[in-house]
């Protein structure tokens, strides 16, 4: 009778750690791992254990640039937020009459806020988008590599939970010491709120978003016009203006996109522009020192890049006195056609996604089919 073959085994050595690995005897394809030797310092063991539990496998090579910065500020945000939540529960310790007065005042303030919101719905949209939990998945997607989005999401939420728990503990400690008085609350409360908001801002700035919106498109085109190079999402993230995203960039042609069609173009001008830009999904016209671009409903990021390049080239030609505006626009279009294949190839290789153009609630057009 033939003796059963023993499962193959091997030793894996990584720095100061040795592990004995072998295939399971049952033949199921599993691998068993046994630690043989570990000469690491206690500090290194703790750090590695923390990284294994709260960072995606293969970190830092399995994530895009900026993940550590994003994680640090996200942890700070959750820590300060949890402390604020604990301190806010101290309202129930108020005397009964004072609590009643506060309740009625809050009701009046809430009614006023609801009325203002109903009159100015658009003003609250930005806050809702920033605060919504639905933003987590797109943010994690911007850091994911090699199909590890689920691992990234799970480890990121684990860190959030950890610092929430730590924040609750710190908040309880503050509420019984520094914040046990009204003066303490008046100092610590605004300070924690400022830290929380600052953490959110830095967290968003650290995220390399790779989709094209008006500001990012203008910055990509401006860098290409100035240096002949295309910047990556990671290179643009700290230059993006989060407070005033609609500012115009002169080097990119000072393009204003998404204005109502009827306000920027006349019927005669539409026919002229459609002949100037045949088979394009954008119309572009220049007025004073601005360029107005209107996109078709089905326009993508590539169409927006084409329009922005035309505007940037036209602006550059006008500054150099190349001729009348109509001639300049036509020459700029021809120049765009010659450089666009190389340009869009570089844009994609730098990590930008051109399948969509995110222009928010801006106006687009759809031509009616002629019968």
mmCIF file of C-alpha atoms in Angstrom:
data_model
loop_
_atom_site.group_PDB
_atom_site.id
_atom_site.type_symbol
_atom_site.label_atom_id
_atom_site.label_comp_id
_atom_site.label_asym_id
_atom_site.label_seq_id
_atom_site.Cartn_x
_atom_site.Cartn_y
_atom_site.Cartn_z
ATOM 1 C CA UNK A 1 0.000 0.000 0.000
ATOM 2 C CA UNK A 2 1.364 3.395 -1.035
ATOM 3 C CA UNK A 3 2.031 5.874 1.771
ATOM 4 C CA UNK A 4 -0.062 9.102 1.469
ATOM 5 C CA UNK A 5 2.014 11.992 0.254
ATOM 6 C CA UNK A 6 2.659 14.650 2.890
ATOM 7 C CA UNK A 7 1.432 18.165 1.999
ATOM 8 C CA UNK A 8 4.105 20.472 0.621
ATOM 9 C CA UNK A 9 5.386 23.150 3.006
ATOM 10 C CA UNK A 10 7.696 26.118 2.779
ATOM 11 C CA UNK A 11 9.072 28.936 4.925
ATOM 12 C CA UNK A 12 8.338 32.582 4.133
ATOM 13 C CA UNK A 13 10.771 35.154 5.536
ATOM 14 C CA UNK A 14 9.875 38.847 5.583
ATOM 15 C CA UNK A 15 12.301 41.167 7.389
ATOM 16 C CA UNK A 16 12.406 39.775 10.957
ATOM 17 C CA UNK A 17 9.407 37.448 10.648
ATOM 18 C CA UNK A 18 9.498 33.775 9.602
ATOM 19 C CA UNK A 19 6.330 31.801 8.839
ATOM 20 C CA UNK A 20 5.837 28.118 8.027
ATOM 21 C CA UNK A 21 3.236 27.681 5.295
ATOM 22 C CA UNK A 22 1.712 24.444 4.004
ATOM 23 C CA UNK A 23 -1.214 23.263 1.918
ATOM 24 C CA UNK A 24 -4.047 21.610 3.809
ATOM 25 C CA UNK A 25 -3.888 17.817 3.870
ATOM 26 C CA UNK A 26 -7.526 17.552 2.771
ATOM 27 C CA UNK A 27 -6.662 18.846 -0.687
ATOM 28 C CA UNK A 28 -9.146 21.701 -0.527
ATOM 29 C CA UNK A 29 -6.576 24.224 -1.692
ATOM 30 C CA UNK A 30 -6.355 26.066 1.638
ATOM 31 C CA UNK A 31 -3.066 27.246 3.135
ATOM 32 C CA UNK A 32 -2.185 27.049 6.827
ATOM 33 C CA UNK A 33 0.315 29.531 8.248
ATOM 34 C CA UNK A 34 2.284 29.111 11.478
ATOM 35 C CA UNK A 35 4.526 31.786 12.984
ATOM 36 C CA UNK A 36 8.032 30.427 13.603
ATOM 37 C CA UNK A 37 10.047 33.485 14.596
ATOM 38 C CA UNK A 38 9.305 37.169 15.146
ATOM 39 C CA UNK A 39 12.191 39.408 16.205
ATOM 40 C CA UNK A 40 10.408 42.720 15.703
ATOM 41 C CA UNK A 41 10.230 45.360 18.424
ATOM 42 C CA UNK A 42 6.946 45.613 20.336
ATOM 43 C CA UNK A 43 6.269 49.002 18.725
ATOM 44 C CA UNK A 44 6.637 47.529 15.227
ATOM 45 C CA UNK A 45 4.299 44.663 16.105
ATOM 46 C CA UNK A 46 1.627 47.104 17.291
ATOM 47 C CA UNK A 47 1.954 49.252 14.165
ATOM 48 C CA UNK A 48 1.716 46.227 11.852
ATOM 49 C CA UNK A 49 -1.268 44.894 13.763
ATOM 50 C CA UNK A 50 -3.029 48.268 13.446
ATOM 51 C CA UNK A 51 -2.267 48.473 9.720
ATOM 52 C CA UNK A 52 -3.558 44.940 9.114
ATOM 53 C CA UNK A 53 -6.838 45.662 10.893
ATOM 54 C CA UNK A 54 -7.576 49.206 9.719
ATOM 55 C CA UNK A 55 -5.783 49.644 6.378
ATOM 56 C CA UNK A 56 -6.439 47.768 3.119
ATOM 57 C CA UNK A 57 -4.277 44.782 2.234
ATOM 58 C CA UNK A 58 -1.087 45.767 0.467
ATOM 59 C CA UNK A 59 -1.074 49.339 1.823
ATOM 60 C CA UNK A 60 0.444 51.723 0.690
ATOM 61 C CA UNK A 61 0.748 50.174 -2.804
ATOM 62 C CA UNK A 62 -2.926 49.162 -2.995
ATOM 63 C CA UNK A 63 -4.317 52.720 -2.736
ATOM 64 C CA UNK A 64 -3.943 55.960 -4.654
ATOM 65 C CA UNK A 65 -1.945 58.935 -3.427
ATOM 66 C CA UNK A 66 -3.442 60.873 -0.527
ATOM 67 C CA UNK A 67 -5.192 58.012 1.279
ATOM 68 C CA UNK A 68 -3.218 58.411 4.512
ATOM 69 C CA UNK A 69 -3.891 62.170 4.634
ATOM 70 C CA UNK A 70 -7.582 61.555 3.942
ATOM 71 C CA UNK A 71 -7.735 58.906 6.685
ATOM 72 C CA UNK A 72 -6.039 61.133 9.277
ATOM 73 C CA UNK A 73 -8.459 64.007 8.760
ATOM 74 C CA UNK A 74 -11.445 61.659 8.580
ATOM 75 C CA UNK A 75 -10.404 60.229 11.953
ATOM 76 C CA UNK A 76 -10.066 63.768 13.346
ATOM 77 C CA UNK A 77 -13.496 64.657 11.991
ATOM 78 C CA UNK A 78 -15.165 61.627 13.622
ATOM 79 C CA UNK A 79 -13.298 62.150 16.901
ATOM 80 C CA UNK A 80 -14.366 65.801 17.227
ATOM 81 C CA UNK A 81 -17.898 65.048 16.016
ATOM 82 C CA UNK A 82 -18.372 62.320 18.638
ATOM 83 C CA UNK A 83 -17.195 64.693 21.394
ATOM 84 C CA UNK A 84 -19.661 67.339 20.204
ATOM 85 C CA UNK A 85 -22.497 64.799 20.259
ATOM 86 C CA UNK A 86 -21.685 63.888 23.865
ATOM 87 C CA UNK A 87 -21.528 67.535 24.926
ATOM 88 C CA UNK A 88 -24.844 68.254 23.212
ATOM 89 C CA UNK A 89 -26.617 65.696 25.432
ATOM 90 C CA UNK A 90 -25.880 67.885 28.453
ATOM 91 C CA UNK A 91 -28.879 70.008 27.480
ATOM 92 C CA UNK A 92 -31.018 67.505 29.401
ATOM 93 C CA UNK A 93 -29.304 68.578 32.635
ATOM 94 C CA UNK A 94 -30.812 72.079 32.382
ATOM 95 C CA UNK A 95 -33.420 73.202 34.910
ATOM 96 C CA UNK A 96 -36.983 72.473 33.816
ATOM 97 C CA UNK A 97 -38.073 76.091 33.162
ATOM 98 C CA UNK A 98 -34.878 76.869 31.252
ATOM 99 C CA UNK A 99 -35.298 73.713 29.197
ATOM 100 C CA UNK A 100 -38.883 74.712 28.353
ATOM 101 C CA UNK A 101 -37.730 78.151 27.194
ATOM 102 C CA UNK A 102 -34.956 76.617 25.106
ATOM 103 C CA UNK A 103 -37.406 74.180 23.546
ATOM 104 C CA UNK A 104 -39.811 76.943 22.485
ATOM 105 C CA UNK A 105 -36.968 79.080 21.118
ATOM 106 C CA UNK A 106 -35.693 76.108 19.147
ATOM 107 C CA UNK A 107 -39.162 75.497 17.712
ATOM 108 C CA UNK A 108 -39.364 79.090 16.480
ATOM 109 C CA UNK A 109 -35.854 78.872 15.016
ATOM 110 C CA UNK A 110 -36.690 75.575 13.305
ATOM 111 C CA UNK A 111 -39.842 77.083 11.775
ATOM 112 C CA UNK A 112 -37.781 80.010 10.477
ATOM 113 C CA UNK A 113 -35.190 77.687 8.995
ATOM 114 C CA UNK A 114 -37.869 75.625 7.241
ATOM 115 C CA UNK A 115 -39.428 78.782 5.777
ATOM 116 C CA UNK A 116 -36.056 80.064 4.541
ATOM 117 C CA UNK A 117 -35.257 76.654 3.084
ATOM 118 C CA UNK A 118 -38.547 76.574 1.191
ATOM 119 C CA UNK A 119 -37.728 79.974 -0.317
ATOM 120 C CA UNK A 120 -34.136 79.116 -1.196
ATOM 121 C CA UNK A 121 -33.914 75.394 -1.808
ATOM 122 C CA UNK A 122 -30.818 75.641 -3.986
ATOM 123 C CA UNK A 123 -28.815 77.215 -1.188
ATOM 124 C CA UNK A 124 -29.113 74.071 0.923
ATOM 125 C CA UNK A 125 -28.161 71.648 -1.817
ATOM 126 C CA UNK A 126 -24.415 72.033 -1.289
ATOM 127 C CA UNK A 127 -24.683 71.305 2.432
ATOM 128 C CA UNK A 128 -26.864 68.278 1.776
ATOM 129 C CA UNK A 129 -24.400 66.875 -0.743
ATOM 130 C CA UNK A 130 -21.395 67.334 1.567
ATOM 131 C CA UNK A 131 -23.199 65.857 4.570
ATOM 132 C CA UNK A 132 -24.839 62.921 2.791
ATOM 133 C CA UNK A 133 -23.417 59.514 3.492
ATOM 134 C CA UNK A 134 -23.837 58.649 -0.169
ATOM 135 C CA UNK A 135 -20.603 60.527 -0.882
ATOM 136 C CA UNK A 136 -18.548 57.842 0.846
ATOM 137 C CA UNK A 137 -18.569 55.348 -2.012
ATOM 138 C CA UNK A 138 -17.359 57.783 -4.733
ATOM 139 C CA UNK A 139 -14.624 59.020 -2.396
ATOM 140 C CA UNK A 140 -13.417 55.496 -1.608
ATOM 141 C CA UNK A 141 -13.583 54.697 -5.337
ATOM 142 C CA UNK A 142 -11.094 57.486 -6.041
ATOM 143 C CA UNK A 143 -8.526 55.728 -3.810
ATOM 144 C CA UNK A 144 -9.226 52.127 -4.868
ATOM 145 C CA UNK A 145 -6.750 50.101 -6.916
ATOM 146 C CA UNK A 146 -6.844 46.555 -8.294
ATOM 147 C CA UNK A 147 -10.535 46.013 -7.505
ATOM 148 C CA UNK A 148 -10.102 46.405 -3.731
ATOM 149 C CA UNK A 149 -13.020 48.808 -3.194
ATOM 150 C CA UNK A 150 -14.824 46.509 -0.731
ATOM 151 C CA UNK A 151 -11.671 46.078 1.384
ATOM 152 C CA UNK A 152 -11.053 49.834 1.291
ATOM 153 C CA UNK A 153 -14.636 50.605 2.299
ATOM 154 C CA UNK A 154 -14.648 48.082 5.170
ATOM 155 C CA UNK A 155 -11.310 49.240 6.617
ATOM 156 C CA UNK A 156 -12.237 52.921 6.233
ATOM 157 C CA UNK A 157 -15.503 52.466 8.114
ATOM 158 C CA UNK A 158 -13.655 50.482 10.806
ATOM 159 C CA UNK A 159 -11.367 53.478 11.426
ATOM 160 C CA UNK A 160 -14.406 55.765 11.591
ATOM 161 C CA UNK A 161 -16.038 53.523 14.201
ATOM 162 C CA UNK A 162 -12.825 53.344 16.249
ATOM 163 C CA UNK A 163 -12.439 57.118 16.454
ATOM 164 C CA UNK A 164 -16.148 57.588 17.114
ATOM 165 C CA UNK A 165 -15.795 55.373 20.193
ATOM 166 C CA UNK A 166 -12.654 57.229 21.270
ATOM 167 C CA UNK A 167 -14.444 60.547 20.769
ATOM 168 C CA UNK A 168 -17.355 59.431 22.928
ATOM 169 C CA UNK A 169 -14.933 58.540 25.721
ATOM 170 C CA UNK A 170 -13.122 61.870 25.407
ATOM 171 C CA UNK A 171 -16.456 63.719 25.325
ATOM 172 C CA UNK A 172 -17.585 62.058 28.550
ATOM 173 C CA UNK A 173 -14.302 63.088 30.158
ATOM 174 C CA UNK A 174 -14.705 66.699 28.974
ATOM 175 C CA UNK A 175 -18.330 66.927 30.101
ATOM 176 C CA UNK A 176 -17.381 66.038 33.671
ATOM 177 C CA UNK A 177 -14.335 68.325 33.837
ATOM 178 C CA UNK A 178 -13.688 71.305 31.560
ATOM 179 C CA UNK A 179 -17.225 71.457 30.149
ATOM 180 C CA UNK A 180 -19.037 71.077 33.453
ATOM 181 C CA UNK A 181 -19.573 74.857 33.458
ATOM 182 C CA UNK A 182 -21.273 77.142 30.936
ATOM 183 C CA UNK A 183 -18.025 79.021 30.350
ATOM 184 C CA UNK A 184 -16.261 75.768 29.510
ATOM 185 C CA UNK A 185 -18.945 74.803 27.010
ATOM 186 C CA UNK A 186 -18.745 78.235 25.348
ATOM 187 C CA UNK A 187 -15.004 77.761 24.806
ATOM 188 C CA UNK A 188 -14.764 74.062 23.937
ATOM 189 C CA UNK A 189 -17.942 73.847 21.819
ATOM 190 C CA UNK A 190 -16.931 76.392 19.135
ATOM 191 C CA UNK A 191 -13.356 75.080 19.198
ATOM 192 C CA UNK A 192 -14.481 71.508 18.501
ATOM 193 C CA UNK A 193 -16.868 72.751 15.810
ATOM 194 C CA UNK A 194 -14.018 74.600 14.088
ATOM 195 C CA UNK A 195 -11.785 71.511 14.284
ATOM 196 C CA UNK A 196 -14.593 69.382 12.857
ATOM 197 C CA UNK A 197 -15.179 71.705 9.872
ATOM 198 C CA UNK A 198 -11.445 72.091 9.247
ATOM 199 C CA UNK A 199 -11.057 68.300 9.270
ATOM 200 C CA UNK A 200 -13.849 67.894 6.705
ATOM 201 C CA UNK A 201 -12.293 70.530 4.416
ATOM 202 C CA UNK A 202 -8.843 68.910 4.582
ATOM 203 C CA UNK A 203 -10.393 65.485 4.083
ATOM 204 C CA UNK A 204 -12.087 66.645 0.885
ATOM 205 C CA UNK A 205 -8.969 68.417 -0.369
ATOM 206 C CA UNK A 206 -6.923 65.228 0.057
ATOM 207 C CA UNK A 207 -9.272 63.238 -2.199
ATOM 208 C CA UNK A 208 -8.080 62.956 -5.828
ATOM 209 C CA UNK A 209 -11.416 63.060 -7.686
ATOM 210 C CA UNK A 210 -10.871 61.848 -11.263
ATOM 211 C CA UNK A 211 -14.150 62.974 -12.851
ATOM 212 C CA UNK A 212 -14.323 66.183 -14.877
ATOM 213 C CA UNK A 213 -16.362 69.191 -13.764
ATOM 214 C CA UNK A 214 -16.059 72.792 -15.047
ATOM 215 C CA UNK A 215 -13.297 73.801 -12.632
ATOM 216 C CA UNK A 216 -11.175 70.669 -13.033
ATOM 217 C CA UNK A 217 -11.578 70.742 -16.823
ATOM 218 C CA UNK A 218 -10.440 74.374 -16.948
ATOM 219 C CA UNK A 219 -7.425 73.606 -14.752
ATOM 220 C CA UNK A 220 -6.396 70.627 -16.906
ATOM 221 C CA UNK A 221 -6.639 72.723 -20.090
ATOM 222 C CA UNK A 222 -4.846 75.711 -18.517
ATOM 223 C CA UNK A 223 -1.902 73.535 -17.447
ATOM 224 C CA UNK A 224 -1.728 72.010 -20.926
ATOM 225 C CA UNK A 225 -1.716 75.445 -22.589
ATOM 226 C CA UNK A 226 0.995 76.775 -20.257
ATOM 227 C CA UNK A 227 3.333 73.780 -20.039
ATOM 228 C CA UNK A 228 2.201 71.242 -22.629
ATOM 229 C CA UNK A 229 1.616 68.712 -19.838
ATOM 230 C CA UNK A 230 -1.557 67.260 -18.330
ATOM 231 C CA UNK A 231 -1.875 67.307 -14.531
ATOM 232 C CA UNK A 232 -3.179 64.233 -12.717
ATOM 233 C CA UNK A 233 -6.103 64.300 -10.227
ATOM 234 C CA UNK A 234 -3.617 64.047 -7.350
ATOM 235 C CA UNK A 235 -1.681 67.071 -8.636
ATOM 236 C CA UNK A 236 -4.805 69.231 -8.953
ATOM 237 C CA UNK A 237 -6.576 68.328 -5.690
ATOM 238 C CA UNK A 238 -5.019 71.049 -3.508
ATOM 239 C CA UNK A 239 -5.437 73.719 -6.192
ATOM 240 C CA UNK A 240 -9.160 73.166 -6.521
ATOM 241 C CA UNK A 241 -11.269 75.950 -4.990
ATOM 242 C CA UNK A 242 -13.943 74.303 -2.821
ATOM 243 C CA UNK A 243 -15.620 77.554 -1.753
ATOM 244 C CA UNK A 244 -15.799 79.269 -5.157
ATOM 245 C CA UNK A 245 -15.802 76.474 -7.753
ATOM 246 C CA UNK A 246 -17.273 78.670 -10.504
ATOM 247 C CA UNK A 247 -14.345 81.076 -10.767
ATOM 248 C CA UNK A 248 -13.136 81.632 -14.324
ATOM 249 C CA UNK A 249 -9.579 80.701 -15.350
ATOM 250 C CA UNK A 250 -8.142 83.106 -17.910
ATOM 251 C CA UNK A 251 -5.508 80.697 -19.266
ATOM 252 C CA UNK A 252 -8.312 78.247 -20.135
ATOM 253 C CA UNK A 253 -10.322 80.863 -22.035
ATOM 254 C CA UNK A 254 -12.505 82.174 -19.157
ATOM 255 C CA UNK A 255 -15.240 79.704 -20.106
ATOM 256 C CA UNK A 256 -18.695 79.955 -18.539
ATOM 257 C CA UNK A 257 -20.586 76.735 -19.153
ATOM 258 C CA UNK A 258 -24.264 75.883 -18.768
ATOM 259 C CA UNK A 259 -25.849 79.320 -19.140
ATOM 260 C CA UNK A 260 -29.442 79.310 -20.473
ATOM 261 C CA UNK A 261 -29.314 78.931 -24.247
ATOM 262 C CA UNK A 262 -31.656 81.855 -24.941
ATOM 263 C CA UNK A 263 -29.491 84.301 -22.982
ATOM 264 C CA UNK A 264 -26.172 83.723 -24.721
ATOM 265 C CA UNK A 265 -27.071 82.797 -28.312
ATOM 266 C CA UNK A 266 -29.350 84.308 -30.947
ATOM 267 C CA UNK A 267 -30.972 82.154 -33.692
ATOM 268 C CA UNK A 268 -28.660 83.629 -36.344
ATOM 269 C CA UNK A 269 -25.588 82.984 -34.215
ATOM 270 C CA UNK A 270 -26.649 79.386 -33.597
ATOM 271 C CA UNK A 271 -26.595 78.596 -37.307
ATOM 272 C CA UNK A 272 -23.178 80.239 -37.698
ATOM 273 C CA UNK A 273 -21.702 78.311 -34.770
ATOM 274 C CA UNK A 274 -23.138 74.980 -35.925
ATOM 275 C CA UNK A 275 -21.378 75.473 -39.245
ATOM 276 C CA UNK A 276 -18.152 76.518 -37.468
ATOM 277 C CA UNK A 277 -18.265 73.455 -35.173
ATOM 278 C CA UNK A 278 -19.741 70.709 -37.384
ATOM 279 C CA UNK A 279 -20.742 67.436 -35.673
ATOM 280 C CA UNK A 280 -19.735 68.813 -32.270
ATOM 281 C CA UNK A 281 -21.791 68.528 -29.093
ATOM 282 C CA UNK A 282 -20.968 72.040 -27.946
ATOM 283 C CA UNK A 283 -21.507 75.605 -29.117
ATOM 284 C CA UNK A 284 -19.021 78.290 -28.145
ATOM 285 C CA UNK A 285 -19.265 82.058 -28.445
ATOM 286 C CA UNK A 286 -17.125 84.885 -27.085
ATOM 287 C CA UNK A 287 -18.479 88.039 -25.508
ATOM 288 C CA UNK A 288 -16.133 90.706 -24.153
ATOM 289 C CA UNK A 289 -13.588 88.847 -22.010
ATOM 290 C CA UNK A 290 -15.630 85.651 -21.473
ATOM 291 C CA UNK A 291 -16.460 82.596 -23.555
ATOM 292 C CA UNK A 292 -19.899 81.008 -23.197
ATOM 293 C CA UNK A 293 -20.248 77.297 -23.909
ATOM 294 C CA UNK A 294 -23.500 75.367 -24.242
ATOM 295 C CA UNK A 295 -23.360 71.558 -24.229
ATOM 296 C CA UNK A 296 -25.772 69.093 -25.751
ATOM 297 C CA UNK A 297 -27.617 66.721 -23.449
ATOM 298 C CA UNK A 298 -25.435 63.749 -24.453
ATOM 299 C CA UNK A 299 -22.095 65.583 -24.223
ATOM 300 C CA UNK A 300 -19.317 63.789 -22.329
ATOM 301 C CA UNK A 301 -16.080 64.888 -20.727
ATOM 302 C CA UNK A 302 -14.301 64.608 -24.081
ATOM 303 C CA UNK A 303 -16.773 67.043 -25.658
ATOM 304 C CA UNK A 304 -16.211 69.508 -22.818
ATOM 305 C CA UNK A 305 -12.439 69.193 -23.239
ATOM 306 C CA UNK A 306 -12.776 69.931 -26.967
ATOM 307 C CA UNK A 307 -14.794 73.074 -26.281
ATOM 308 C CA UNK A 308 -12.420 74.277 -23.576
ATOM 309 C CA UNK A 309 -9.405 73.776 -25.815
ATOM 310 C CA UNK A 310 -11.032 75.855 -28.564
ATOM 311 C CA UNK A 311 -11.773 78.640 -26.061
ATOM 312 C CA UNK A 312 -8.227 78.556 -24.669
ATOM 313 C CA UNK A 313 -6.604 78.660 -28.115
ATOM 314 C CA UNK A 314 -8.955 81.461 -29.247
ATOM 315 C CA UNK A 315 -8.168 83.522 -26.141
ATOM 316 C CA UNK A 316 -4.439 83.036 -26.703
ATOM 317 C CA UNK A 317 -4.742 84.100 -30.368
ATOM 318 C CA UNK A 318 -6.813 87.182 -29.499
ATOM 319 C CA UNK A 319 -4.229 88.348 -26.978
ATOM 320 C CA UNK A 320 -1.540 88.077 -29.660
ATOM 321 C CA UNK A 321 -3.669 90.050 -32.166
ATOM 322 C CA UNK A 322 -4.202 87.205 -34.643
ATOM 323 C CA UNK A 323 -7.205 88.806 -36.378
ATOM 324 C CA UNK A 324 -10.992 89.257 -36.126
ATOM 325 C CA UNK A 325 -12.968 87.118 -33.693
ATOM 326 C CA UNK A 326 -14.672 84.909 -36.310
ATOM 327 C CA UNK A 327 -11.354 84.039 -37.943
ATOM 328 C CA UNK A 328 -9.730 83.401 -34.571
ATOM 329 C CA UNK A 329 -12.507 81.020 -33.525
ATOM 330 C CA UNK A 330 -12.179 79.012 -36.738
ATOM 331 C CA UNK A 331 -8.365 78.871 -36.474
ATOM 332 C CA UNK A 332 -8.635 77.804 -32.823
ATOM 333 C CA UNK A 333 -10.986 74.990 -33.814
ATOM 334 C CA UNK A 334 -8.551 73.735 -36.455
ATOM 335 C CA UNK A 335 -5.703 73.835 -33.938
ATOM 336 C CA UNK A 336 -7.803 71.885 -31.427
ATOM 337 C CA UNK A 337 -8.516 69.201 -34.043
ATOM 338 C CA UNK A 338 -4.791 68.734 -34.647
ATOM 339 C CA UNK A 339 -3.736 68.367 -30.985
ATOM 340 C CA UNK A 340 -6.814 66.713 -29.467
ATOM 341 C CA UNK A 341 -5.967 63.023 -30.143
ATOM 342 C CA UNK A 342 -2.642 63.373 -28.331
ATOM 343 C CA UNK A 343 -4.182 65.552 -25.612
ATOM 344 C CA UNK A 344 -7.107 63.259 -24.752
ATOM 345 C CA UNK A 345 -4.813 60.225 -24.760
ATOM 346 C CA UNK A 346 -2.598 61.956 -22.189
ATOM 347 C CA UNK A 347 -5.659 62.972 -20.145
ATOM 348 C CA UNK A 348 -6.797 59.346 -19.904
ATOM 349 C CA UNK A 349 -3.322 58.036 -19.130
ATOM 350 C CA UNK A 350 -3.084 60.493 -16.225
ATOM 351 C CA UNK A 351 -6.124 58.893 -14.621
ATOM 352 C CA UNK A 352 -8.995 61.164 -15.673
ATOM 353 C CA UNK A 353 -12.387 59.661 -16.480
ATOM 354 C CA UNK A 354 -13.800 61.318 -19.603
ATOM 355 C CA UNK A 355 -17.017 59.333 -20.004
ATOM 356 C CA UNK A 356 -19.003 61.960 -18.082
ATOM 357 C CA UNK A 357 -18.985 65.703 -17.536
ATOM 358 C CA UNK A 358 -20.399 66.765 -14.171
ATOM 359 C CA UNK A 359 -21.854 70.237 -14.615
ATOM 360 C CA UNK A 360 -24.444 69.993 -11.836
ATOM 361 C CA UNK A 361 -27.754 71.708 -12.525
ATOM 362 C CA UNK A 362 -26.412 73.776 -15.434
ATOM 363 C CA UNK A 363 -28.463 74.043 -18.618
ATOM 364 C CA UNK A 364 -27.938 71.757 -21.602
ATOM 365 C CA UNK A 365 -29.693 71.593 -24.963
ATOM 366 C CA UNK A 366 -31.317 68.888 -27.070
ATOM 367 C CA UNK A 367 -32.184 69.739 -30.669
ATOM 368 C CA UNK A 368 -35.656 68.803 -31.855
ATOM 369 C CA UNK A 369 -35.671 66.325 -34.721
ATOM 370 C CA UNK A 370 -36.952 67.822 -37.954
ATOM 371 C CA UNK A 371 -39.793 65.862 -39.561
#
